[in-house]
Short mmCIF file of C-alpha atoms in Angstrom, two decimals:
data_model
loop_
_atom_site.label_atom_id
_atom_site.label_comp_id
_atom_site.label_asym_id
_atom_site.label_seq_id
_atom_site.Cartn_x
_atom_site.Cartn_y
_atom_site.Cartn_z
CA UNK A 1 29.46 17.53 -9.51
CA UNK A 2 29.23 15.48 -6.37
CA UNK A 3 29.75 18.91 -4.56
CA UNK A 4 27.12 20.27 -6.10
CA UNK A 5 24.67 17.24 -5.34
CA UNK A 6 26.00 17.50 -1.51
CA UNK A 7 24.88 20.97 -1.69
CA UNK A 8 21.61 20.38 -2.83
CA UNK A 9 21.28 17.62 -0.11
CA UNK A 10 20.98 20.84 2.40
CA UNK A 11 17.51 22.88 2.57
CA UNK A 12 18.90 26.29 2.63
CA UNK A 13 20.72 26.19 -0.46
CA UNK A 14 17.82 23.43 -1.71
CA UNK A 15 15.22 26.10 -1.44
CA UNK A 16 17.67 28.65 -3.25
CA UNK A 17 18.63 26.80 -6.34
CA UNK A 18 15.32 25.02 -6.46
CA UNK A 19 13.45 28.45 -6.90
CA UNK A 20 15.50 29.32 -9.89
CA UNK A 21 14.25 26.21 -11.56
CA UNK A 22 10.53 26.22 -10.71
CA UNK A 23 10.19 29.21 -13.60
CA UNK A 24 11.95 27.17 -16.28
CA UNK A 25 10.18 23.52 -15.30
CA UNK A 26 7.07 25.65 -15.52
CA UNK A 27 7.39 27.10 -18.83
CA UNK A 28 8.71 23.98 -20.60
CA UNK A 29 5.94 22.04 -18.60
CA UNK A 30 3.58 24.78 -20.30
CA UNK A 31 4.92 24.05 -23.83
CA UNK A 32 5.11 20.28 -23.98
CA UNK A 33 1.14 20.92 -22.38
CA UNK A 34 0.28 22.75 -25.57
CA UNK A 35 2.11 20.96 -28.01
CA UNK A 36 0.90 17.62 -26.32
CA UNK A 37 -2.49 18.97 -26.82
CA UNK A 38 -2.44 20.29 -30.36
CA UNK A 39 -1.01 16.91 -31.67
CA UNK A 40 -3.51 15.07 -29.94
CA UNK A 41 -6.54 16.63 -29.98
CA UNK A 42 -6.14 17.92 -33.92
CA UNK A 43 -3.51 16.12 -35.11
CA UNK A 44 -3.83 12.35 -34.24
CA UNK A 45 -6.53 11.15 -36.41
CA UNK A 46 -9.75 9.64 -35.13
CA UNK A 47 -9.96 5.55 -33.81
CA UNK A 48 -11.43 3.17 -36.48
CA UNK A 49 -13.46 2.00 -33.72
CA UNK A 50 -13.64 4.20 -30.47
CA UNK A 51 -14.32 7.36 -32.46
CA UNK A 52 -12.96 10.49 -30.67
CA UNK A 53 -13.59 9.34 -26.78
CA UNK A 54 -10.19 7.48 -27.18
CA UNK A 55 -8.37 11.28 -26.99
CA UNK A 56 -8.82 11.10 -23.46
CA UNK A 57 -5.86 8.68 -23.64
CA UNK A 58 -3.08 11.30 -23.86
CA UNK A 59 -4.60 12.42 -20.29
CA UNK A 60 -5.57 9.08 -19.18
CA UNK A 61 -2.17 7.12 -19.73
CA UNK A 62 0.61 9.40 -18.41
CA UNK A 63 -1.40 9.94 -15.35
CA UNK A 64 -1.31 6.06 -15.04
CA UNK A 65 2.22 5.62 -15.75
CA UNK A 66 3.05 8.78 -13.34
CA UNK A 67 1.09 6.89 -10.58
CA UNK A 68 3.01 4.31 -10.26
CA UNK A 69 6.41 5.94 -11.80
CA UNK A 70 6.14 8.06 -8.32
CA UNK A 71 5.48 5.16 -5.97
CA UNK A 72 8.94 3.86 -6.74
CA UNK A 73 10.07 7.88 -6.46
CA UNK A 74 8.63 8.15 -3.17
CA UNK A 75 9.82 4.45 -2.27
CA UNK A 76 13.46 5.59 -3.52
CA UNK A 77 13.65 8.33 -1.47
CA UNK A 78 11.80 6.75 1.28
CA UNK A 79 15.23 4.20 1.69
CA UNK A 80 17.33 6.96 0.90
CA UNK A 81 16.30 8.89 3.44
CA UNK A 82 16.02 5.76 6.01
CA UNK A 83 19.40 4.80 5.23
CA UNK A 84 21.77 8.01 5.15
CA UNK A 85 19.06 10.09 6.99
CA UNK A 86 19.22 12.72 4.51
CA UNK A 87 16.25 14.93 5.36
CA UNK A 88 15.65 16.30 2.03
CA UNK A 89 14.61 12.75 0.91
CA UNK A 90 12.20 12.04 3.53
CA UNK A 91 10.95 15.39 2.36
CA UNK A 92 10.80 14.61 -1.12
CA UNK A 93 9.27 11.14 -0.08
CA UNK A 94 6.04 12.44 1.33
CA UNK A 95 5.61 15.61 -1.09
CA UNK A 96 5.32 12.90 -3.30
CA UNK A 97 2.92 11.24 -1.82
CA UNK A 98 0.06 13.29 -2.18
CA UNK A 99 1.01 14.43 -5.95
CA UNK A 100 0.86 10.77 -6.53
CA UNK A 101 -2.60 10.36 -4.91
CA UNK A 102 -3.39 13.14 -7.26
CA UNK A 103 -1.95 11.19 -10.30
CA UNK A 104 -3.86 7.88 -9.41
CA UNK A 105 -6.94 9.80 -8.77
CA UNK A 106 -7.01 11.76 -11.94
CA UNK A 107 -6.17 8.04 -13.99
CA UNK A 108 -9.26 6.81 -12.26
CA UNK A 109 -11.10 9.55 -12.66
CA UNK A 110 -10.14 10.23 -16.85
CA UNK A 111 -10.52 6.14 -17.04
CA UNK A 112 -14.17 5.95 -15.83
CA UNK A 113 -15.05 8.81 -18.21
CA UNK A 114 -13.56 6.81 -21.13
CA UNK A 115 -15.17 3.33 -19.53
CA UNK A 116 -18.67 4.79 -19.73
CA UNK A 117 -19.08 5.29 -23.66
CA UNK A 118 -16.88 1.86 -24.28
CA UNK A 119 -18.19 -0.48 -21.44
CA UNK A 120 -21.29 1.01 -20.92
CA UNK A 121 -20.06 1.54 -17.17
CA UNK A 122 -18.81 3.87 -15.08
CA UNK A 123 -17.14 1.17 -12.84
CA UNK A 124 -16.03 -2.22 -14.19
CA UNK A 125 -14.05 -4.50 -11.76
CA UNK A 126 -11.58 -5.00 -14.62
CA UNK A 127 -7.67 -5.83 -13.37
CA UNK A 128 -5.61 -2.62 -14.07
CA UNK A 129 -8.92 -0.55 -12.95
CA UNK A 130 -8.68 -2.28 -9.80
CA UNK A 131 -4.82 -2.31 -8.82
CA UNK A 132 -5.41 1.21 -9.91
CA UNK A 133 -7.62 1.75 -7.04
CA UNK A 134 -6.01 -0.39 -4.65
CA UNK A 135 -2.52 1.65 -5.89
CA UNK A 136 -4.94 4.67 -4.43
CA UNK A 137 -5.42 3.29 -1.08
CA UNK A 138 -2.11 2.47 -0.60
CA UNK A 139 -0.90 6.11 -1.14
CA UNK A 140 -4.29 6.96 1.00
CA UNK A 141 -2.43 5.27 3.73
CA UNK A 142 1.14 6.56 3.07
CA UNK A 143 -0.37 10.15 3.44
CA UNK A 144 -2.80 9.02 6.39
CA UNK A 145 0.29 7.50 8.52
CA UNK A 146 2.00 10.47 7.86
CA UNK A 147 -0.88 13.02 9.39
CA UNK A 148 -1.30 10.69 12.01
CA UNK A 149 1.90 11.39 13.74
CA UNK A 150 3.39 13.81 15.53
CA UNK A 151 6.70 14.30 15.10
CA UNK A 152 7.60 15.14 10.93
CA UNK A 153 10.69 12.89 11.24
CA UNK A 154 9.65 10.39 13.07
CA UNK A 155 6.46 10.16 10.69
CA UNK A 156 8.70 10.86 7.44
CA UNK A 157 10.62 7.31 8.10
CA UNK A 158 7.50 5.24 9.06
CA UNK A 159 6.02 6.38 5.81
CA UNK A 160 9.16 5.63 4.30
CA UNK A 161 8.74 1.86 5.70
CA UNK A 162 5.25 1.80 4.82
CA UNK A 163 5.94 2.87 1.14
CA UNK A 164 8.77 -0.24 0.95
CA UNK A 165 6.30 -2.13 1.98
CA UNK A 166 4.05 -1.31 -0.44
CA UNK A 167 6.59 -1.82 -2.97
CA UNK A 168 7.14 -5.08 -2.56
CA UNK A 169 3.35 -5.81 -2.72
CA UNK A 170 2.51 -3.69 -5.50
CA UNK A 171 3.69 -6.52 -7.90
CA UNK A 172 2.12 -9.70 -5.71
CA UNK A 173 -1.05 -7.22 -6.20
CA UNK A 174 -1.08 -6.28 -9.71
CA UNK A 175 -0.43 -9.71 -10.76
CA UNK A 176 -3.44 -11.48 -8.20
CA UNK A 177 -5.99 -9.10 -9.75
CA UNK A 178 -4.75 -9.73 -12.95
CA UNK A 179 -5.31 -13.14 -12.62
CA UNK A 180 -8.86 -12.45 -10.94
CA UNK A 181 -9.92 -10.41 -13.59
CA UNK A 182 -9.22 -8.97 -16.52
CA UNK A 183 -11.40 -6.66 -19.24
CA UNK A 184 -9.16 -4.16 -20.29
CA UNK A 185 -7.06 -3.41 -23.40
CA UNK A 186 -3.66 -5.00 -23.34
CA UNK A 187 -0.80 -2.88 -23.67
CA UNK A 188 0.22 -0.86 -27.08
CA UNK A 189 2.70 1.26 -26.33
CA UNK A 190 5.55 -1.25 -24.22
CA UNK A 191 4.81 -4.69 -26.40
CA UNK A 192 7.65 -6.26 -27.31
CA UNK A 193 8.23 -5.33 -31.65
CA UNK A 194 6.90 -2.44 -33.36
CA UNK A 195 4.04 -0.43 -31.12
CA UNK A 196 0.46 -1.25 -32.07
CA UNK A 197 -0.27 2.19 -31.63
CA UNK A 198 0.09 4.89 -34.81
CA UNK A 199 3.20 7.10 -34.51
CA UNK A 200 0.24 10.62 -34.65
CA UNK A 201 -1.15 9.12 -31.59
CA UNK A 202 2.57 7.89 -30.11
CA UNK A 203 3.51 11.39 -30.72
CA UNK A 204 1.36 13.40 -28.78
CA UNK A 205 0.90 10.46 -26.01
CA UNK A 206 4.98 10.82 -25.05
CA UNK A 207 4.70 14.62 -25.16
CA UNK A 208 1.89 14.60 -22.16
CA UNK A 209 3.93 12.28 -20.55
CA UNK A 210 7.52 14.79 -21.04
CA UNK A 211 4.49 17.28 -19.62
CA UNK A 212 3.63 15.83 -16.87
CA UNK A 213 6.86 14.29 -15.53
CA UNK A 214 7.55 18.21 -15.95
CA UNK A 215 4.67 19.19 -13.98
CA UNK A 216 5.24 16.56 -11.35
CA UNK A 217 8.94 17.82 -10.60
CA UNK A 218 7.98 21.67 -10.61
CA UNK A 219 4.67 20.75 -7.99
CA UNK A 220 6.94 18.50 -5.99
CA UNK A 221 9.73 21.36 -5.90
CA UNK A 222 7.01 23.15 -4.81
CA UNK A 223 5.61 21.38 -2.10
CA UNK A 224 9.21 20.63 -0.74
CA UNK A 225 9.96 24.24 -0.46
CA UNK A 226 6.97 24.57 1.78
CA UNK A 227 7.82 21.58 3.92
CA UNK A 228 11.24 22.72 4.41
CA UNK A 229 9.94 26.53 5.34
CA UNK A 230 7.83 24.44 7.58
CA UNK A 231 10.73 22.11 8.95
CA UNK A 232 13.16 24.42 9.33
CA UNK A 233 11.41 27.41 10.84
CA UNK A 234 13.56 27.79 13.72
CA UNK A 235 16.71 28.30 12.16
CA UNK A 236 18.34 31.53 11.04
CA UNK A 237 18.31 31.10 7.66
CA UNK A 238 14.56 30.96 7.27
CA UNK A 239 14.05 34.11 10.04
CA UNK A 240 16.05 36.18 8.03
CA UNK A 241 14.31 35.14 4.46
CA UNK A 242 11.27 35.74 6.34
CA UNK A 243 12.47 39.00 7.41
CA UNK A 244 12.92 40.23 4.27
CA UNK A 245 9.57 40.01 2.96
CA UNK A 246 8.12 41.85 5.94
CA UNK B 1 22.93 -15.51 35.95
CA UNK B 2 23.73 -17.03 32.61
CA UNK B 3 21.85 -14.43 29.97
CA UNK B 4 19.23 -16.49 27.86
CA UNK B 5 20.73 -17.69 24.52
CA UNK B 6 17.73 -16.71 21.21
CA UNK B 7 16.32 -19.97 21.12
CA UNK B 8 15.69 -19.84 25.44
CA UNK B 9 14.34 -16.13 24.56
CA UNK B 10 12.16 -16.78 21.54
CA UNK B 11 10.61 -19.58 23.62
CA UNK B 12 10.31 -17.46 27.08
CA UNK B 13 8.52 -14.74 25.02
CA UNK B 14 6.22 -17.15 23.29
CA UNK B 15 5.18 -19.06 26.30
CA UNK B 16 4.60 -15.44 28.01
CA UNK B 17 2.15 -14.13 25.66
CA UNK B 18 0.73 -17.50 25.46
CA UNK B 19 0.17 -17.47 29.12
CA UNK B 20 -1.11 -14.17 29.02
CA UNK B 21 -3.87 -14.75 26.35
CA UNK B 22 -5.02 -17.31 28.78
CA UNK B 23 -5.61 -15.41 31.35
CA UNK B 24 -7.26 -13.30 29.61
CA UNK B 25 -9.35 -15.61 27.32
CA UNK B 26 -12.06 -12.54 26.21
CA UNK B 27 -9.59 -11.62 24.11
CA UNK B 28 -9.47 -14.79 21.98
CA UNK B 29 -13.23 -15.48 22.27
CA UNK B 30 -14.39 -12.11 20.76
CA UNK B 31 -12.39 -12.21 17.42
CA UNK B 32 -13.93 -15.42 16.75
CA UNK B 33 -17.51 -14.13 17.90
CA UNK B 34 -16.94 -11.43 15.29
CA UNK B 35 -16.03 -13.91 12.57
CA UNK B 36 -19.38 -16.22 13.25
CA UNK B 37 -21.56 -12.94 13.54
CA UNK B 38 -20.39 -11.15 10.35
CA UNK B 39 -20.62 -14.44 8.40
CA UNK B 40 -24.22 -15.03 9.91
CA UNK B 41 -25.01 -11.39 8.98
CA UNK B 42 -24.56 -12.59 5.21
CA UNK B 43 -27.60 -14.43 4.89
CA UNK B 44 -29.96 -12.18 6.71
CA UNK B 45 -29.05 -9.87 3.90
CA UNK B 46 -28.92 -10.88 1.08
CA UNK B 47 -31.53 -14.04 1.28
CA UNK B 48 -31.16 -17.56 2.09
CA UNK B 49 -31.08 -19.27 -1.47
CA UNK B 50 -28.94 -21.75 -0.96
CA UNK B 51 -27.13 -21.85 -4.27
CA UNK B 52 -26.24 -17.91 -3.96
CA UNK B 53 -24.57 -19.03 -0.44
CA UNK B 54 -22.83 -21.32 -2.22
CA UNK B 55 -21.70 -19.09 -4.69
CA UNK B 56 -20.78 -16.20 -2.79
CA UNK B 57 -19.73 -17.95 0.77
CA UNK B 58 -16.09 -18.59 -0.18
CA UNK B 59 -15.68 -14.92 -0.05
CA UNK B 60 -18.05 -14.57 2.70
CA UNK B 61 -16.00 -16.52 5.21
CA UNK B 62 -12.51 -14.72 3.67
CA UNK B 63 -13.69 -10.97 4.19
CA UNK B 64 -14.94 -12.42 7.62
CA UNK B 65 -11.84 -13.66 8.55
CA UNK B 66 -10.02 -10.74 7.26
CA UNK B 67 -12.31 -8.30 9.18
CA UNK B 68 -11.40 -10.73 12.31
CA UNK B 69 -7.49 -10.90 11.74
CA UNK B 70 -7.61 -6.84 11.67
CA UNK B 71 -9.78 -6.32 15.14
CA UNK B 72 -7.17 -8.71 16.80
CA UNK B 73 -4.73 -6.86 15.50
CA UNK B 74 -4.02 -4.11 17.86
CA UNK B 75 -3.23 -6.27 20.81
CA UNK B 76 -0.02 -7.94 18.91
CA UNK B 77 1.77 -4.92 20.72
CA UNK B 78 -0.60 -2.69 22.55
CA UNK B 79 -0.65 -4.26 26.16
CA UNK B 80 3.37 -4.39 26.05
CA UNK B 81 3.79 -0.50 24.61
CA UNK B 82 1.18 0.17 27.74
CA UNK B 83 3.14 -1.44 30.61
CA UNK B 84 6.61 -0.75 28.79
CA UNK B 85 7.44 -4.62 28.61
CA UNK B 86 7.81 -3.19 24.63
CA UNK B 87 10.77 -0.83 25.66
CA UNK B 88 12.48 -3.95 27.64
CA UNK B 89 12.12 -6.01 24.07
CA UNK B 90 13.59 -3.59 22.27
CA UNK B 91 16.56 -3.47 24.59
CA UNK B 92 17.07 -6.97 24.44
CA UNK B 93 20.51 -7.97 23.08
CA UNK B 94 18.97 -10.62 20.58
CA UNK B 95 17.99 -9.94 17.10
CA UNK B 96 14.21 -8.23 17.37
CA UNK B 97 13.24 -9.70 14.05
CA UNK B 98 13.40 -13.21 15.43
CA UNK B 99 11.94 -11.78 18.56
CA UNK B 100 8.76 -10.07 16.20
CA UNK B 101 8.12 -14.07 14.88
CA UNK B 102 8.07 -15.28 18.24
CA UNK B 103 5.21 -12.12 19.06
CA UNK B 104 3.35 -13.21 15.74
CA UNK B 105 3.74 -16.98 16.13
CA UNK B 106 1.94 -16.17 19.86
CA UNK B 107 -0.84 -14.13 17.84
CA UNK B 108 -1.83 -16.64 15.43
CA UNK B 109 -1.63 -19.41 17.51
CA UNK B 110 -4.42 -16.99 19.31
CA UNK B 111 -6.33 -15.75 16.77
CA UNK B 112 -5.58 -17.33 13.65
CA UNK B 113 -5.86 -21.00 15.24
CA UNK B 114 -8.98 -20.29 16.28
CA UNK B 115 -10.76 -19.38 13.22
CA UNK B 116 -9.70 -23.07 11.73
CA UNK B 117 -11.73 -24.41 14.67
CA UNK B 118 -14.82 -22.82 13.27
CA UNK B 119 -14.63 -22.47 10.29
CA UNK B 120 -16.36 -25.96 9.04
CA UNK B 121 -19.61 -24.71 11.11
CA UNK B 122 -19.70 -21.79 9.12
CA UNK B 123 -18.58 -23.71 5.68
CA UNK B 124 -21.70 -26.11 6.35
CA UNK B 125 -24.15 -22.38 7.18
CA UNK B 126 -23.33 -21.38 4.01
CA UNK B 127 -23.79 -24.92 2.02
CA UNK B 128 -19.96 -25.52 1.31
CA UNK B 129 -19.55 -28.85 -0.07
CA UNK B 130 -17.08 -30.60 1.95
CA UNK B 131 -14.00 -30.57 -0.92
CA UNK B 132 -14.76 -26.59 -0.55
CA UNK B 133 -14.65 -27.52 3.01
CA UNK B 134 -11.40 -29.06 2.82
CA UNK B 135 -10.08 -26.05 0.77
CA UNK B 136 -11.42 -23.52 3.65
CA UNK B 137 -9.27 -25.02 6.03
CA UNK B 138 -5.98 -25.40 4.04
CA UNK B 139 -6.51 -21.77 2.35
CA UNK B 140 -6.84 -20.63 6.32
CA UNK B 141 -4.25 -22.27 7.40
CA UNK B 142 -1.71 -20.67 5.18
CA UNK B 143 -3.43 -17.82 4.69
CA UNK B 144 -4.27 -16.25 8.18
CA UNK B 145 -0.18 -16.43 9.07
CA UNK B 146 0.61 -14.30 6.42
CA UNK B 147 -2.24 -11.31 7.85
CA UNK B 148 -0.81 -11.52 11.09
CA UNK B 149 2.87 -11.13 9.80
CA UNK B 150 1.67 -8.45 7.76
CA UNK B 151 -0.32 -6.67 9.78
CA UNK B 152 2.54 -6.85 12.39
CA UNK B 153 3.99 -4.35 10.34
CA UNK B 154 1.06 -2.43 10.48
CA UNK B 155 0.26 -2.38 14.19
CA UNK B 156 4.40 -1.56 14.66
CA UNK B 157 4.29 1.61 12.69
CA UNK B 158 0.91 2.44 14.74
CA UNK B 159 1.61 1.32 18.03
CA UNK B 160 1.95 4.53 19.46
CA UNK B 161 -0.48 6.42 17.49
CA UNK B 162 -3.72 7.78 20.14
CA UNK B 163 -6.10 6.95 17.48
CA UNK B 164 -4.07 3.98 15.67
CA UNK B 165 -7.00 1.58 14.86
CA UNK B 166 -8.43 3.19 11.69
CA UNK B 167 -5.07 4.18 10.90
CA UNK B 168 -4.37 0.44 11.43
CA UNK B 169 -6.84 -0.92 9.12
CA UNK B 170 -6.29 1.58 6.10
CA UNK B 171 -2.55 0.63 6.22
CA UNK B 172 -2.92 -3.12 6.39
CA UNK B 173 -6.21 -4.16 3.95
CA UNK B 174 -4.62 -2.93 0.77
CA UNK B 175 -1.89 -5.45 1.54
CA UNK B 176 -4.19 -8.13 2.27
CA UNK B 177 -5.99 -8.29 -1.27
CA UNK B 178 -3.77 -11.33 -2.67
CA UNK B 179 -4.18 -13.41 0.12
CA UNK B 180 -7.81 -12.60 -0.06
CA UNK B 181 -8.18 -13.19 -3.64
CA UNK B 182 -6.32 -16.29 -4.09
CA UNK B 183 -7.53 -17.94 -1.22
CA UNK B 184 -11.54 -16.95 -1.99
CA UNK B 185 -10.73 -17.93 -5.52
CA UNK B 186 -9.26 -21.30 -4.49
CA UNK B 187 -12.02 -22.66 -2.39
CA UNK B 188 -14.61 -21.09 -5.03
CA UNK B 189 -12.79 -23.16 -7.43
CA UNK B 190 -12.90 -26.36 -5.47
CA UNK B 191 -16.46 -26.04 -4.44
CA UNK B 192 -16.83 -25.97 -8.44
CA UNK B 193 -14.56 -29.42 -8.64
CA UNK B 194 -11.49 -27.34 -10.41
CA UNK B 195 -8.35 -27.84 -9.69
CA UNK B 196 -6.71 -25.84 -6.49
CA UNK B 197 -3.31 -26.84 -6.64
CA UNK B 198 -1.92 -23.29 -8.04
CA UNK B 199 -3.89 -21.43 -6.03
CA UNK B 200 -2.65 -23.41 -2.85
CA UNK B 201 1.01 -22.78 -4.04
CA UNK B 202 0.41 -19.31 -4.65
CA UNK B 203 -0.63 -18.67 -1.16
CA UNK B 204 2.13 -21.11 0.36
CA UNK B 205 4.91 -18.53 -1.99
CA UNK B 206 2.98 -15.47 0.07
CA UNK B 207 3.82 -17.22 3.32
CA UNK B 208 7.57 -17.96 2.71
CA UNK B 209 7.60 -14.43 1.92
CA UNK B 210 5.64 -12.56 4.36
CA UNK B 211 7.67 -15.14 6.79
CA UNK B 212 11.09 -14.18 5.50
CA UNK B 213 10.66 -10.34 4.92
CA UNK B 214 7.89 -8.98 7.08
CA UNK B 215 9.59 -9.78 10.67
CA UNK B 216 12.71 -7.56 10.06
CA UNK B 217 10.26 -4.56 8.59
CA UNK B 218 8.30 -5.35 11.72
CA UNK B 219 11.30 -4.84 13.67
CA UNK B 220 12.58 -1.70 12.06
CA UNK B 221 8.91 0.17 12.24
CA UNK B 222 8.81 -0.87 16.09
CA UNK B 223 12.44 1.03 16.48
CA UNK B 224 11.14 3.93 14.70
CA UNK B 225 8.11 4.40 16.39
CA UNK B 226 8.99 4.18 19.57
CA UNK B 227 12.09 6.33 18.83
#
């Protein structure tokens, strides 16, 4: 077991065994879509009170949690890599970074949609709407540091620094704006006792988030292929793949 | 020669950068410029009712003095990565978190200092009453340590960046939200005779920890940029 972890810590056979899996995460990512999608959109009966705009909820709420579930992803293998220089996790750190970015924009995004019918706004400066945003700038800067310089590794552990950083604010900031401001619904799904929510909208609601945690692994396999093509173009290992497809 | 024990070096480097801010006293005077114009800006734009000041001044003054803290920013560390003196710190056999305090200490005292100075002029341009005042001062004083600890950070992990000051300012101002919200929200408060106190403790908490965490990720961003 630990071999096979050790192994994995390496980016030639990384890129091997991770291709095998990208087909797999892909299909079940593709199933848990449709089912996630059937249950919610024709299943899960209509809101007493928000009609049918709610449905944008089994979008709108695992892109949410996802934003910040890989912030502490990206964090965790932002120390990992800082710590035992493993250069897998810096790569894994800042693939993640931008499919986070993608995450928090698409929550914004699927949130002001909803806001519109139910506020009457497309923008309200509501608490979890703004750490939402602010959750975006901080990845904004994570990916900007990381353009800005030069050298990948160098780069790969200041983002990693940054990201810590981040992590310990990401609390002092959610819980400030809370305290500035607050509009929005309060939790259903995590409140302590029996959800608020009904089980034919639970249902559907963890099967985009199964879908998406899905998706996020198979794009960030993806992305770390790339980087470690990228990385590790001078070696032998990559010449000779490359070889082959010519 | 007897080497320097810390507390000899965190006292030579503090007195150094003093001494060179002295000399070159531009530096402090346009920071606080740029706080007294962007607060004067305010009223041009937006009209001169006195009771919107009031209402919206707290925040006025904060964004100003945020904008402030991030121009001085860059020359925490850029005048010692151009002449190398930065290299020589990092060689130094003491501990460079306690060396990054003595760097941020010098910066405050600088440019965070200053803004104190000035900022009952501005409180009484934009119709502050003086408990609001009062507030101003005490939210500045705790608050404007904890931007220039955490924007240390900041400047460390751009310091050798060609085009670091954007950079600079997208990295930092996302981390500078609490401070500016309780601090805004605590003279707001007292200008509306409510009670500060939790605010005030709040932003004291934010010091103690910016103070106790942000010099060693200071440190350990300096050693990786200039790797």
């Amino acid at each position: 077991m630990l071999h096979f972890f050790h192994k994995l810590a390496s980016p030639k056979h990384f890129y091997r065994i991770s291709g095998n899996w990208i087909p797999w995460l892909g299909l079940a990512c593709f199933g848990f879509t449709l089912a996630g999608l059937y249950e919610g959109l024709l299943v899960a009966p209509t809101d007493y009170q928000q009609g049918d705009s709610y449905r944008i909820m089994f979008i709108h709420v695992p892109a949410a949690w996802m934003s910040l579930f890989i912030y502490m992803v990206m964090a965790g293998a932002g120390v990992i890599g800082l710590v035992w220089r493993i250069k897998l996790a810096e790569i894994m750190a800042i693939s993640s970074a931008h499919i986070g970015a993608s995450f928090t924009f698409l929550a914004l995004i699927t949130g002001s949609i909803w806001g519109k019918p139910m506020w009457g706004a497309w923008w309200v400066w509501d608490a979890r709407l703004t750490s939402e945003l602010i959750l975006l700038f901080l990845y904004l800067g994570v990916i900007a540091l990381y353009n800005a310089v030069e050298d990948s590794r160098t780069a790969a552990r200041a983002t990693s620094i940054l990201a810590l950083v981040g992590v310990v604010n990401i609390p002092i900031i959610h819980f400030s704006v809370e305290w500035w401001n607050t509009l929005h619904q309060g939790p259903t799904v995590t409140k302590f006792g029996a959800p608020s929510i009904d089980i034919h909208m639970l249902i559907p609601l963890l099967l985009m988030a199964v879908a998406f945690k899905l998706f996020y692994v198979m794009v960030l396999l993806m992305r770390a292929r790339v980087e470690v093509l990228q990385r590790e173009r001078n070696t032998g290992w990559v010449q000779e793949l490359v070889s082959d497809y010519e | 020669m007897k080497p320097a024990t810390l507390p000899q070096a965190f006292a030579i480097l503090l007195r150094r950068d003093l001494t060179l801010a002295y000399r070159r006293r531009s530096e402090i005077i346009n920071p606080l410029l740029f706080f007294v114009l962007v607060t004067a800006m305010f009223p041009l734009g937006v009209g001169a009712d006195p009771a919107l000041l009031r209402d919206i001044g707290p925040g006025i003054i904060w964004v100003a003095a945020l904008l402030a803290a991030l121009l001085s920013l860059e020359t925490v560390f850029r005048s010692d990565f151009d002449d190398g003196s930065l290299e020589q710190l990092l060689l130094s056999p003491h501990p460079l978190s306690v060396l990054m305090i003595a760097k941020v200490l010098a910066h405050w005292l600088v440019t965070g200092l200053p803004l104190l100075i000035v900022a009952p002029l501005l409180s009484i341009l934009l119709h502050l009453s003086d408990d609001a005042m009062h507030t101003l001062l005490i939210t500045l004083a705790l608050g404007t340590p904890v931007l220039s600890l955490v924007g240390a950070i900041g400047v460390a992990l751009t310091v050798g960046l060609r085009k670091g000051g954007t950079i600079l300012s997208i990295l930092v101002m996302p981390l500078y939200v609490p401070v500016l919200i309780f601090a805004a929200s605590a003279v707001a408060n007292s200008d509306a005779g409510l009670p500060v106190n939790a605010h005030l403790s709040l932003l004291a908490a934010l010091l103690v920890l910016a103070t106790s965490l942000s010099p060693a990720a200071t440190a350990a961003s300096l050693r990786i940029s200039m790797s």
